[in-house]
Amino acid sequence: MHSIRFQFISFITGLLLILLILLNTYPITSSRDAVFEEKRSSLDGQAATLAASLSGLERPSRESVAEVLRFLDLSGFSRIVVTDADGLVIYDTQPGTVGKQTDLEDVKLALTGKTVFRSAFRDAAFSSSVVTPMSNQGFLTGAVYLYEYDAERAQIILGFQHRIRAASLTIGGAALAVAMVFVIMMVRRLRELTESMRVVAGGDYAYRHEIRGRDEISELGQEFNLLTERLQTNEEQRRRFVSDASHELKTPLASIRLLSDSIMLNQDMDPRMAKEFMGDISHEVQRLQRTTEKLLDLSRLDDRALPPAEPVDVKKAVLEAIGPLKPLAEEKGVTIETELQEGCVVMAGSEDLFHIIFNLAENAIKYNVPQGSVKLTLSQDSEQVRLTVSDTGIGIPEEDRPHVFSRFYRVDKARSREAGGSGLGLSIVHDTVQARGGTITVSQNTPRGSVFTVSFPRTKAEETEA
Ligand SMILES: Nc1ncnc2c1ncn2[C@@H]1O[C@H](COP(=O)(O)OP(=O)(O)OP(=O)(O)O)[C@@H](O)[C@H]1O
Ligand SMILES: [Mg+2]
């Protein structure tokens, strides 16, 4: 694995190197080219002037050339050579060549009628030369050679080059240092975040990452903290649930054990008493069964592996759910009234609405008073389908209302348990309603009792047809 630091620093270094190379070559080569250009025009001009001046001479000799040169200011040149049309040197500022064939290659070229210019930047100087042919009345009469050695201009360019190099190295170094500090800080913060993740992954859900700054990394840290908080809540809920569930199962199991032990140990127990004990055992077993069934329902809801939603006619579901509750209502002396609007359809699982209505109606009957009543009302408007289950029963004290949807919560523990309640019914209702995109609320009925209101978003016509 390449660390971010390595990648980033390599990238910055590469970028800086390219910049440095460009900065150190481009201005130098272009200013050199500018000097070459300038040399060419000045040398060309001067050679042409000299050639023109010399072409007036009838038979140029060393002395007559020297005479002409004295009038022209050519002091800047380190060498001046004049030859005749055959390449024989007539005049040379360097001694020992006059009267001999010239060995300058460019002169030979000039004698074919061409002007030859050369300039080079070598050994901290510009060396430039030009050779131009001389002619008289259209006839080639010889060649003029000028050579210039310019260290001054070269020095300026070299100085310029040094300054650019120094400045760009300083700036490049500083940029690299700043980038380095920046990336080290970044990487440290990422490492801290990784460290926090390890701590939390190790099971310490109470741990919170320390947030610094207000950038994307802090945002990441904040999201991570939110995630940890969710994990912590989930973990707490899970623990509480497991302990509540074991407690719920423990109590009936303990009484079953007690009852069966007394039957076993008491050999000559009165058969009637034994039967009564067996009845109690059966009652407890039924409770256990109910509880475990509801626990399974809940875990199915937790799995989120919900069966696909389909249009469900709520009126039909209400009638189906209250059917099996009629004997219980009769036994309790409670009457059930309904006021159900036709055509109310919601998207839900086929079993979901049965569970919701059954549990609410069962509670409304169970926690009612003799001669009491239960009323189920179904209606819809343009937005929502609303089902209310109201009763004239014992009601739920205001302080308990926020908790009734929690698992294992019972208002009157003794009374509810006596009624065979596990305290899971309403939490199943709540989770189911929520899983299907609805809401549930509880309030007080007037003059007494409770009202549970379930709302679902209304199914659009096209969804129903689909
Ligand atoms: N209509 C109601 N009137 C008065 N109290 C109610 C009503 N509905 C629920 N409660 C109270 O809320 C508690 C929780 O109800 P829930 O349906 O979750 O559990 P349960 O009825 O005790 O058991 P289960 O439904 O699992 O058999 C009940 O124990 C009861 O005290
Ligand atoms: Mg219930």
Coordinates of C-alpha atoms and ligand atoms in Angstrom, one line a residue:
M1 CA 0.0 0.0 0.0
H2 CA 1.3 3.4 -0.9
S3 CA 0.5 5.9 1.8
I4 CA -1.4 9.1 0.8
R5 CA 1.6 11.0 2.1
F6 CA 3.9 9.3 -0.4
Q7 CA 1.5 9.7 -3.3
F8 CA 0.8 13.3 -2.6
I9 CA 4.5 14.3 -2.0
S10 CA 5.5 12.5 -5.2
F11 CA 2.8 14.3 -7.1
I12 CA 3.8 17.7 -5.8
T13 CA 7.5 17.0 -6.3
G14 CA 6.9 15.9 -9.9
L15 CA 4.8 19.0 -10.5
L16 CA 7.5 21.3 -9.0
L17 CA 10.3 19.7 -11.0
I18 CA 8.4 20.3 -14.3
L19 CA 7.8 23.9 -13.2
L20 CA 11.5 24.4 -12.2
I21 CA 12.8 22.9 -15.5
L22 CA 10.4 25.1 -17.6
L23 CA 11.3 28.2 -15.5
N24 CA 15.0 27.5 -15.9
T25 CA 15.1 26.8 -19.6
Y26 CA 12.4 28.7 -21.4
P27 CA 13.3 32.3 -20.4
I28 CA 17.1 31.6 -21.0
T29 CA 16.7 30.0 -24.5
S30 CA 14.2 32.7 -25.6
S31 CA 16.5 35.6 -24.4
R32 CA 19.5 33.8 -26.2
D33 CA 17.4 33.5 -29.3
A34 CA 16.6 37.2 -29.1
V35 CA 20.4 38.0 -28.8
F36 CA 21.2 35.8 -31.8
E37 CA 18.5 37.6 -33.8
E38 CA 19.9 41.0 -32.8
K39 CA 23.5 39.9 -33.6
R40 CA 22.4 38.7 -37.1
S41 CA 20.9 42.0 -38.1
S42 CA 23.6 44.2 -36.6
L43 CA 26.5 42.0 -38.1
D44 CA 24.7 41.7 -41.5
G45 CA 24.3 45.5 -41.6
Q46 CA 27.9 46.2 -40.7
A47 CA 29.3 43.6 -43.1
A48 CA 27.1 45.0 -45.9
T49 CA 28.3 48.6 -45.2
L50 CA 32.0 47.4 -45.2
A51 CA 31.5 45.4 -48.4
A52 CA 29.8 48.4 -50.1
S53 CA 32.6 50.8 -49.0
L54 CA 35.3 48.4 -50.2
S55 CA 33.7 47.7 -53.6
G56 CA 34.6 51.3 -54.6
L57 CA 38.3 50.4 -54.5
E58 CA 39.8 49.7 -57.9
R59 CA 42.4 47.1 -56.7
P60 CA 42.0 46.6 -52.9
S61 CA 45.3 46.3 -51.1
R62 CA 46.1 45.9 -47.5
E63 CA 46.8 49.6 -47.1
S64 CA 43.7 50.8 -48.9
V65 CA 41.5 48.4 -46.9
A66 CA 43.1 49.7 -43.6
E67 CA 42.4 53.2 -44.9
V68 CA 38.6 52.5 -45.4
L69 CA 38.4 50.7 -42.0
R70 CA 39.7 53.7 -40.3
F71 CA 36.7 55.7 -41.5
L72 CA 34.2 53.0 -40.4
D73 CA 33.8 52.3 -36.7
L74 CA 34.3 48.6 -36.5
S75 CA 36.2 48.5 -33.2
G76 CA 33.8 46.0 -31.6
F77 CA 35.1 43.1 -33.8
S78 CA 37.9 40.9 -32.7
R79 CA 38.7 39.9 -36.3
I80 CA 38.2 41.3 -39.7
V81 CA 39.3 39.5 -42.9
V82 CA 39.0 40.7 -46.5
T83 CA 39.8 38.3 -49.4
D84 CA 39.8 38.7 -53.2
A85 CA 37.5 36.7 -55.5
D86 CA 40.0 33.7 -55.4
G87 CA 40.1 33.5 -51.6
L88 CA 43.5 35.1 -51.2
V89 CA 43.7 37.1 -48.0
I90 CA 44.1 40.9 -48.7
Y91 CA 43.6 42.1 -45.1
D92 CA 43.5 40.3 -41.7
T93 CA 43.5 41.8 -38.2
Q94 CA 45.3 38.6 -37.2
P95 CA 48.9 38.5 -38.4
G96 CA 50.5 36.0 -40.8
T97 CA 47.8 35.2 -43.3
V98 CA 48.0 38.1 -45.8
G99 CA 48.8 36.8 -49.3
K100 CA 47.8 33.2 -48.4
Q101 CA 44.7 31.2 -49.3
T102 CA 42.2 31.6 -46.5
D103 CA 41.3 28.6 -44.4
L104 CA 37.9 30.0 -43.3
E105 CA 35.2 27.6 -44.7
D106 CA 32.5 30.3 -44.6
V107 CA 34.6 32.6 -46.9
K108 CA 34.6 29.8 -49.5
L109 CA 30.8 29.7 -49.3
A110 CA 30.6 33.5 -49.5
L111 CA 32.7 33.4 -52.7
T112 CA 29.8 31.5 -54.3
G113 CA 27.6 34.6 -53.6
K114 CA 26.0 33.8 -50.3
T115 CA 26.0 35.7 -47.0
V116 CA 26.8 33.3 -44.1
F117 CA 26.0 34.2 -40.5
R118 CA 26.9 32.1 -37.4
S119 CA 26.3 32.7 -33.8
A120 CA 26.9 30.5 -30.8
F121 CA 26.7 30.7 -27.1
R122 CA 29.8 29.0 -25.8
D123 CA 32.1 29.3 -22.8
A124 CA 30.1 32.2 -21.3
A125 CA 30.2 34.3 -24.4
F126 CA 28.4 34.9 -27.7
S127 CA 30.7 34.1 -30.7
S128 CA 29.2 35.5 -33.9
S129 CA 30.6 35.7 -37.4
V130 CA 29.3 36.9 -40.8
V131 CA 30.8 36.6 -44.3
T132 CA 29.3 38.6 -47.1
P133 CA 30.4 38.7 -50.8
M134 CA 31.8 42.0 -52.3
S135 CA 30.9 42.9 -55.8
N136 CA 31.7 45.6 -58.3
Q137 CA 29.3 46.3 -61.2
G138 CA 27.8 42.9 -60.8
F139 CA 31.1 41.0 -60.6
L140 CA 32.2 39.2 -57.5
T141 CA 35.4 40.9 -56.3
G142 CA 35.9 39.1 -52.9
A143 CA 34.5 38.6 -49.4
V144 CA 34.4 40.4 -46.1
Y145 CA 34.5 38.4 -42.8
L146 CA 33.6 39.9 -39.4
Y147 CA 34.0 38.0 -36.1
E148 CA 32.7 39.3 -32.8
Y149 CA 33.2 37.8 -29.3
D150 CA 30.7 39.2 -26.8
A151 CA 31.1 38.2 -23.2
E152 CA 29.2 41.2 -21.7
R153 CA 25.8 40.2 -23.0
A154 CA 26.5 36.6 -22.1
Q155 CA 27.3 37.7 -18.6
I156 CA 23.9 39.5 -18.3
I157 CA 22.1 36.3 -19.4
L158 CA 24.1 34.1 -17.1
G159 CA 23.3 36.4 -14.2
F160 CA 19.7 36.3 -15.1
Q161 CA 19.8 32.5 -15.2
H162 CA 21.4 32.4 -11.8
R163 CA 18.8 34.6 -10.3
I164 CA 15.9 32.6 -11.7
R165 CA 17.5 29.4 -10.5
A166 CA 18.0 30.7 -7.0
A167 CA 14.5 32.2 -6.8
S168 CA 12.8 29.1 -8.3
L169 CA 14.7 26.7 -6.0
T170 CA 13.7 28.8 -3.0
I171 CA 10.1 29.0 -4.0
G172 CA 10.0 25.3 -5.0
G173 CA 11.5 24.3 -1.7
A174 CA 9.1 26.5 0.3
A175 CA 6.1 25.1 -1.7
L176 CA 7.3 21.5 -1.0
A177 CA 7.7 22.2 2.7
V178 CA 4.2 23.8 2.9
A179 CA 2.7 20.8 1.0
M180 CA 4.6 18.4 3.3
V181 CA 3.3 20.1 6.5
F182 CA -0.2 20.1 5.0
V183 CA -0.2 16.5 4.0
I184 CA 1.3 15.4 7.3
M185 CA -1.5 17.1 9.2
M186 CA -4.1 15.6 6.9
V187 CA -2.7 12.2 7.3
R188 CA -2.5 12.5 11.0
R189 CA -6.2 13.4 11.2
L190 CA -7.1 10.5 9.0
R191 CA -5.0 8.2 11.2
E192 CA -6.8 9.5 14.3
L193 CA -10.1 8.7 12.6
T194 CA -8.9 5.2 11.7
E195 CA -7.8 4.8 15.3
S196 CA -11.2 5.9 16.6
M197 CA -12.9 3.4 14.2
R198 CA -10.7 0.6 15.6
V199 CA -11.7 1.6 19.1
V200 CA -15.4 1.5 18.2
A201 CA -15.0 -1.7 16.2
G202 CA -13.5 -3.2 19.3
G203 CA -16.9 -2.7 21.0
D204 CA -16.5 0.6 22.9
Y205 CA -19.6 2.3 21.6
A206 CA -19.4 5.1 24.2
Y207 CA -16.3 6.4 22.5
R208 CA -16.6 9.6 20.5
H209 CA -14.1 10.9 17.9
E210 CA -12.7 14.3 18.7
I211 CA -13.8 16.7 16.0
R212 CA -11.3 19.5 14.9
G213 CA -11.8 22.0 12.2
R214 CA -14.7 22.3 9.7
D215 CA -13.7 20.5 6.6
E216 CA -14.6 17.2 4.9
I217 CA -12.5 15.2 7.3
S218 CA -14.4 16.8 10.3
E219 CA -17.6 16.0 8.5
L220 CA -16.4 12.4 8.1
G221 CA -15.7 12.4 11.9
Q222 CA -19.1 13.7 12.6
E223 CA -20.8 11.1 10.5
F224 CA -18.8 8.5 12.2
N225 CA -19.8 9.8 15.6
L226 CA -23.5 9.7 14.5
L227 CA -23.0 6.1 13.3
T228 CA -21.4 5.2 16.6
E229 CA -24.3 6.8 18.5
R230 CA -26.7 4.7 16.5
L231 CA -24.7 1.6 17.2
Q232 CA -24.7 2.4 20.9
T233 CA -28.5 2.9 21.0
N234 CA -29.0 -0.3 19.1
E235 CA -26.7 -2.2 21.4
E236 CA -28.4 -0.8 24.5
Q237 CA -31.8 -1.7 23.0
R238 CA -30.6 -5.2 22.2
R239 CA -29.3 -5.7 25.7
R240 CA -32.4 -4.4 27.3
F241 CA -34.5 -6.5 25.0
V242 CA -32.6 -9.7 25.8
S243 CA -32.8 -9.1 29.5
D244 CA -36.5 -8.2 29.4
A245 CA -37.2 -11.2 27.2
S246 CA -35.4 -13.6 29.5
H247 CA -37.1 -12.1 32.5
E248 CA -40.5 -12.6 30.8
L249 CA -39.7 -16.2 30.0
K250 CA -38.2 -16.8 33.5
T251 CA -41.4 -16.0 35.5
P252 CA -43.7 -18.5 33.8
L253 CA -41.0 -21.1 33.7
A254 CA -40.4 -20.8 37.4
S255 CA -44.1 -21.3 38.2
I256 CA -44.3 -24.3 35.9
R257 CA -41.3 -25.8 37.6
L258 CA -42.8 -25.1 41.1
L259 CA -46.2 -26.6 40.1
S260 CA -44.7 -29.7 38.4
D261 CA -42.3 -30.2 41.3
S262 CA -45.1 -30.2 43.9
I263 CA -47.1 -32.7 41.8
M264 CA -44.0 -34.9 41.5
L265 CA -43.0 -34.8 45.1
N266 CA -46.4 -35.1 46.6
Q267 CA -47.2 -38.7 45.6
D268 CA -50.5 -38.9 47.4
M269 CA -51.8 -35.5 46.2
D270 CA -55.5 -35.0 45.9
P271 CA -56.4 -35.7 42.2
R272 CA -58.5 -32.6 42.2
M273 CA -55.7 -30.5 43.4
A274 CA -53.3 -32.1 40.9
K275 CA -55.7 -31.3 38.1
E276 CA -55.9 -27.7 39.3
F277 CA -52.1 -27.5 39.3
M278 CA -52.1 -29.0 35.8
G279 CA -54.5 -26.3 34.7
D280 CA -52.2 -23.7 36.1
I281 CA -49.3 -25.2 34.2
S282 CA -51.3 -25.2 31.0
H283 CA -52.1 -21.6 31.6
E284 CA -48.5 -20.6 32.0
V285 CA -47.5 -22.7 28.9
Q286 CA -50.1 -20.8 26.9
R287 CA -48.6 -17.5 28.0
L288 CA -45.1 -18.7 27.1
Q289 CA -46.5 -19.7 23.7
R290 CA -48.1 -16.3 23.2
T291 CA -44.9 -14.5 24.2
T292 CA -42.6 -16.6 22.0
E293 CA -45.0 -16.2 19.0
K294 CA -45.0 -12.4 19.5
L295 CA -41.2 -12.4 19.9
L296 CA -41.0 -14.2 16.6
D297 CA -43.3 -11.6 15.0
L298 CA -41.1 -8.8 16.3
S299 CA -37.8 -10.4 15.1
R300 CA -39.4 -10.8 11.6
L301 CA -40.1 -7.1 11.7
D302 CA -36.5 -6.4 12.7
D303 CA -35.2 -8.4 9.9
R304 CA -36.7 -6.0 7.5
A305 CA -37.3 -8.8 5.2
L306 CA -40.9 -7.6 4.7
P307 CA -43.1 -9.3 2.3
P308 CA -43.8 -7.0 -0.7
A309 CA -46.5 -4.4 -0.2
E310 CA -49.8 -5.0 -2.0
P311 CA -53.1 -3.1 -2.0
V312 CA -55.2 -4.1 1.0
D313 CA -58.8 -3.2 1.5
V314 CA -59.0 -2.0 5.1
K315 CA -62.7 -2.5 5.6
K316 CA -62.3 -6.2 4.7
A317 CA -59.3 -6.5 7.1
V318 CA -61.3 -4.9 10.0
L319 CA -64.1 -7.3 9.5
E320 CA -61.7 -10.3 9.4
A321 CA -59.9 -9.2 12.5
I322 CA -62.8 -8.5 14.7
G323 CA -64.5 -11.8 13.9
P324 CA -62.4 -14.0 16.2
L325 CA -62.7 -11.4 19.0
K326 CA -66.5 -11.6 19.3
P327 CA -66.5 -14.4 21.9
L328 CA -64.0 -12.4 24.0
A329 CA -66.2 -9.3 23.7
E330 CA -69.3 -11.3 24.7
E331 CA -67.5 -12.8 27.6
K332 CA -66.5 -9.3 28.8
G333 CA -69.9 -7.9 28.1
V334 CA -68.4 -5.4 25.7
T335 CA -70.2 -4.3 22.5
I336 CA -68.3 -3.6 19.2
E337 CA -69.5 -0.9 16.9
T338 CA -68.1 -0.1 13.4
E339 CA -68.3 2.8 11.1
L340 CA -66.3 1.8 8.0
Q341 CA -66.0 3.8 4.8
E342 CA -65.9 1.8 1.6
G343 CA -62.9 1.8 -0.8
C344 CA -60.1 2.6 1.7
V345 CA -57.0 0.9 0.3
V346 CA -53.5 1.0 1.7
M347 CA -50.2 -0.6 0.6
A348 CA -49.1 -3.2 3.1
G349 CA -48.4 -6.8 3.7
S350 CA -51.6 -9.0 3.7
E351 CA -51.0 -10.1 7.3
D352 CA -50.0 -6.6 8.6
L353 CA -53.4 -5.0 8.8
F354 CA -54.9 -8.1 10.5
H355 CA -52.1 -7.9 13.2
I356 CA -52.6 -4.2 13.7
I357 CA -56.4 -4.2 13.9
F358 CA -56.5 -7.5 16.0
N359 CA -54.1 -6.2 18.6
L360 CA -55.7 -2.8 19.0
A361 CA -59.2 -4.3 19.1
E362 CA -58.1 -7.0 21.5
N363 CA -56.7 -4.4 23.9
A364 CA -59.8 -2.3 23.6
I365 CA -61.9 -5.3 24.7
K366 CA -59.4 -6.6 27.3
Y367 CA -58.9 -3.3 29.1
N368 CA -62.5 -2.4 29.1
V369 CA -65.3 -2.4 31.7
P370 CA -68.5 -4.5 31.7
Q371 CA -71.2 -2.8 29.5
G372 CA -68.4 -0.9 27.9
S373 CA -68.0 -0.5 24.1
V374 CA -65.4 -0.4 21.4
K375 CA -65.7 1.6 18.2
L376 CA -63.7 1.2 15.0
T377 CA -64.0 4.0 12.6
L378 CA -62.4 4.0 9.1
S379 CA -62.3 7.1 6.9
Q380 CA -60.1 8.7 4.2
D381 CA -59.4 12.1 2.8
S382 CA -57.3 13.1 -0.2
E383 CA -54.1 12.3 1.6
Q384 CA -54.6 9.6 4.2
V385 CA -56.5 6.6 5.3
R386 CA -57.4 6.8 9.0
L387 CA -58.5 4.1 11.3
T388 CA -59.4 4.8 14.9
V389 CA -60.0 2.2 17.6
S390 CA -61.7 3.9 20.6
D391 CA -62.9 2.3 23.8
T392 CA -64.7 3.3 27.0
G393 CA -62.3 1.2 29.1
I394 CA -60.0 1.9 32.0
G395 CA -57.8 4.3 29.9
I396 CA -54.1 4.8 30.0
P397 CA -52.6 7.4 32.4
E398 CA -51.0 10.3 30.6
E399 CA -47.5 9.5 32.0
D400 CA -47.7 5.9 30.6
R401 CA -48.9 6.9 27.1
P402 CA -45.5 7.6 25.6
H403 CA -44.3 4.1 26.7
V404 CA -47.1 1.8 25.7
F405 CA -45.4 1.1 22.3
S406 CA -42.2 -0.1 24.0
R407 CA -41.5 -3.8 24.3
F408 CA -42.8 -5.5 27.4
Y409 CA -44.4 -2.3 28.7
R410 CA -47.6 -2.9 30.7
V411 CA -49.4 -0.1 32.5
D412 CA -50.8 -2.3 35.3
K413 CA -48.4 -5.2 35.4
A414 CA -50.5 -7.5 37.6
R415 CA -53.7 -6.9 35.8
S416 CA -52.2 -7.2 32.3
R417 CA -50.4 -10.4 33.1
E418 CA -53.6 -11.8 34.6
A419 CA -55.2 -11.1 31.2
G420 CA -52.4 -13.1 29.6
G421 CA -50.7 -10.1 28.1
S422 CA -47.1 -10.2 27.2
G423 CA -46.7 -6.4 26.7
L424 CA -45.6 -6.9 23.1
G425 CA -48.8 -6.4 21.2
L426 CA -48.6 -2.6 20.8
S427 CA -44.9 -2.7 20.0
I428 CA -45.6 -5.1 17.2
V429 CA -48.4 -2.8 16.0
H430 CA -46.1 0.2 16.2
D431 CA -43.3 -1.4 14.3
T432 CA -45.6 -2.8 11.6
V433 CA -47.3 0.6 11.1
Q434 CA -43.9 2.2 10.8
A435 CA -42.5 -0.4 8.4
R436 CA -45.4 0.3 6.1
G437 CA -44.9 4.1 6.1
G438 CA -47.8 4.9 8.5
T439 CA -48.1 6.6 11.9
I440 CA -49.8 5.6 15.2
T441 CA -50.8 7.8 18.1
V442 CA -52.7 7.3 21.3
S443 CA -54.9 9.8 23.2
Q444 CA -57.6 9.9 25.7
N445 CA -61.2 9.1 24.8
T446 CA -64.0 11.3 26.3
P447 CA -65.4 10.8 28.9
R448 CA -63.1 7.8 29.5
G449 CA -61.1 5.2 27.7
S450 CA -58.4 5.5 25.0
V451 CA -58.3 6.2 21.3
F452 CA -55.6 4.7 19.0
T453 CA -55.3 6.4 15.6
V454 CA -53.5 4.7 12.7
S455 CA -52.8 6.7 9.5
F456 CA -51.5 5.5 6.2
P457 CA -50.7 7.5 3.2
R458 CA -53.5 7.0 0.7
T459 CA -52.8 4.7 -2.2
K460 CA -53.0 6.4 -5.6
A461 CA -55.4 5.0 -8.1
E462 CA -52.7 3.8 -10.5
E463 CA -50.9 1.9 -7.8
T464 CA -54.1 0.1 -7.0
E465 CA -54.7 -0.9 -10.5
A466 CA -51.1 -2.1 -11.0
Ligands
LIG1 N1 -57.1 0.1 25.0 C1 -56.3 0.2 26.2 N2 -56.9 0.6 27.3 C2 -56.1 0.7 28.4 N3 -54.8 0.2 28.5 C3 -54.3 -0.3 27.4 C4 -55.0 -0.3 26.2 N4 -54.2 -0.9 25.3 C5 -53.0 -1.2 25.9 N5 -53.1 -0.8 27.2 C6 -52.0 -0.9 28.2 O1 -50.8 -0.9 27.4 C7 -50.1 -2.1 27.8 C8 -49.4 -2.6 26.5 O2 -50.2 -3.2 25.6 P1 -49.8 -4.4 24.7 O3 -50.9 -4.7 23.7 O4 -48.5 -4.0 24.1 O5 -49.5 -5.5 25.7 P2 -50.5 -6.6 26.4 O6 -51.9 -6.3 25.9 O7 -50.3 -6.5 27.8 O8 -50.0 -7.9 25.8 P3 -50.2 -8.6 24.4 O9 -50.9 -7.7 23.6 O10 -48.8 -8.8 23.9 O11 -50.9 -9.9 24.7 C9 -51.0 -3.1 28.3 O12 -50.4 -4.0 29.2 C10 -52.0 -2.2 28.9 O13 -51.6 -1.9 30.3
MG2 MG -52.3 -6.3 23.7

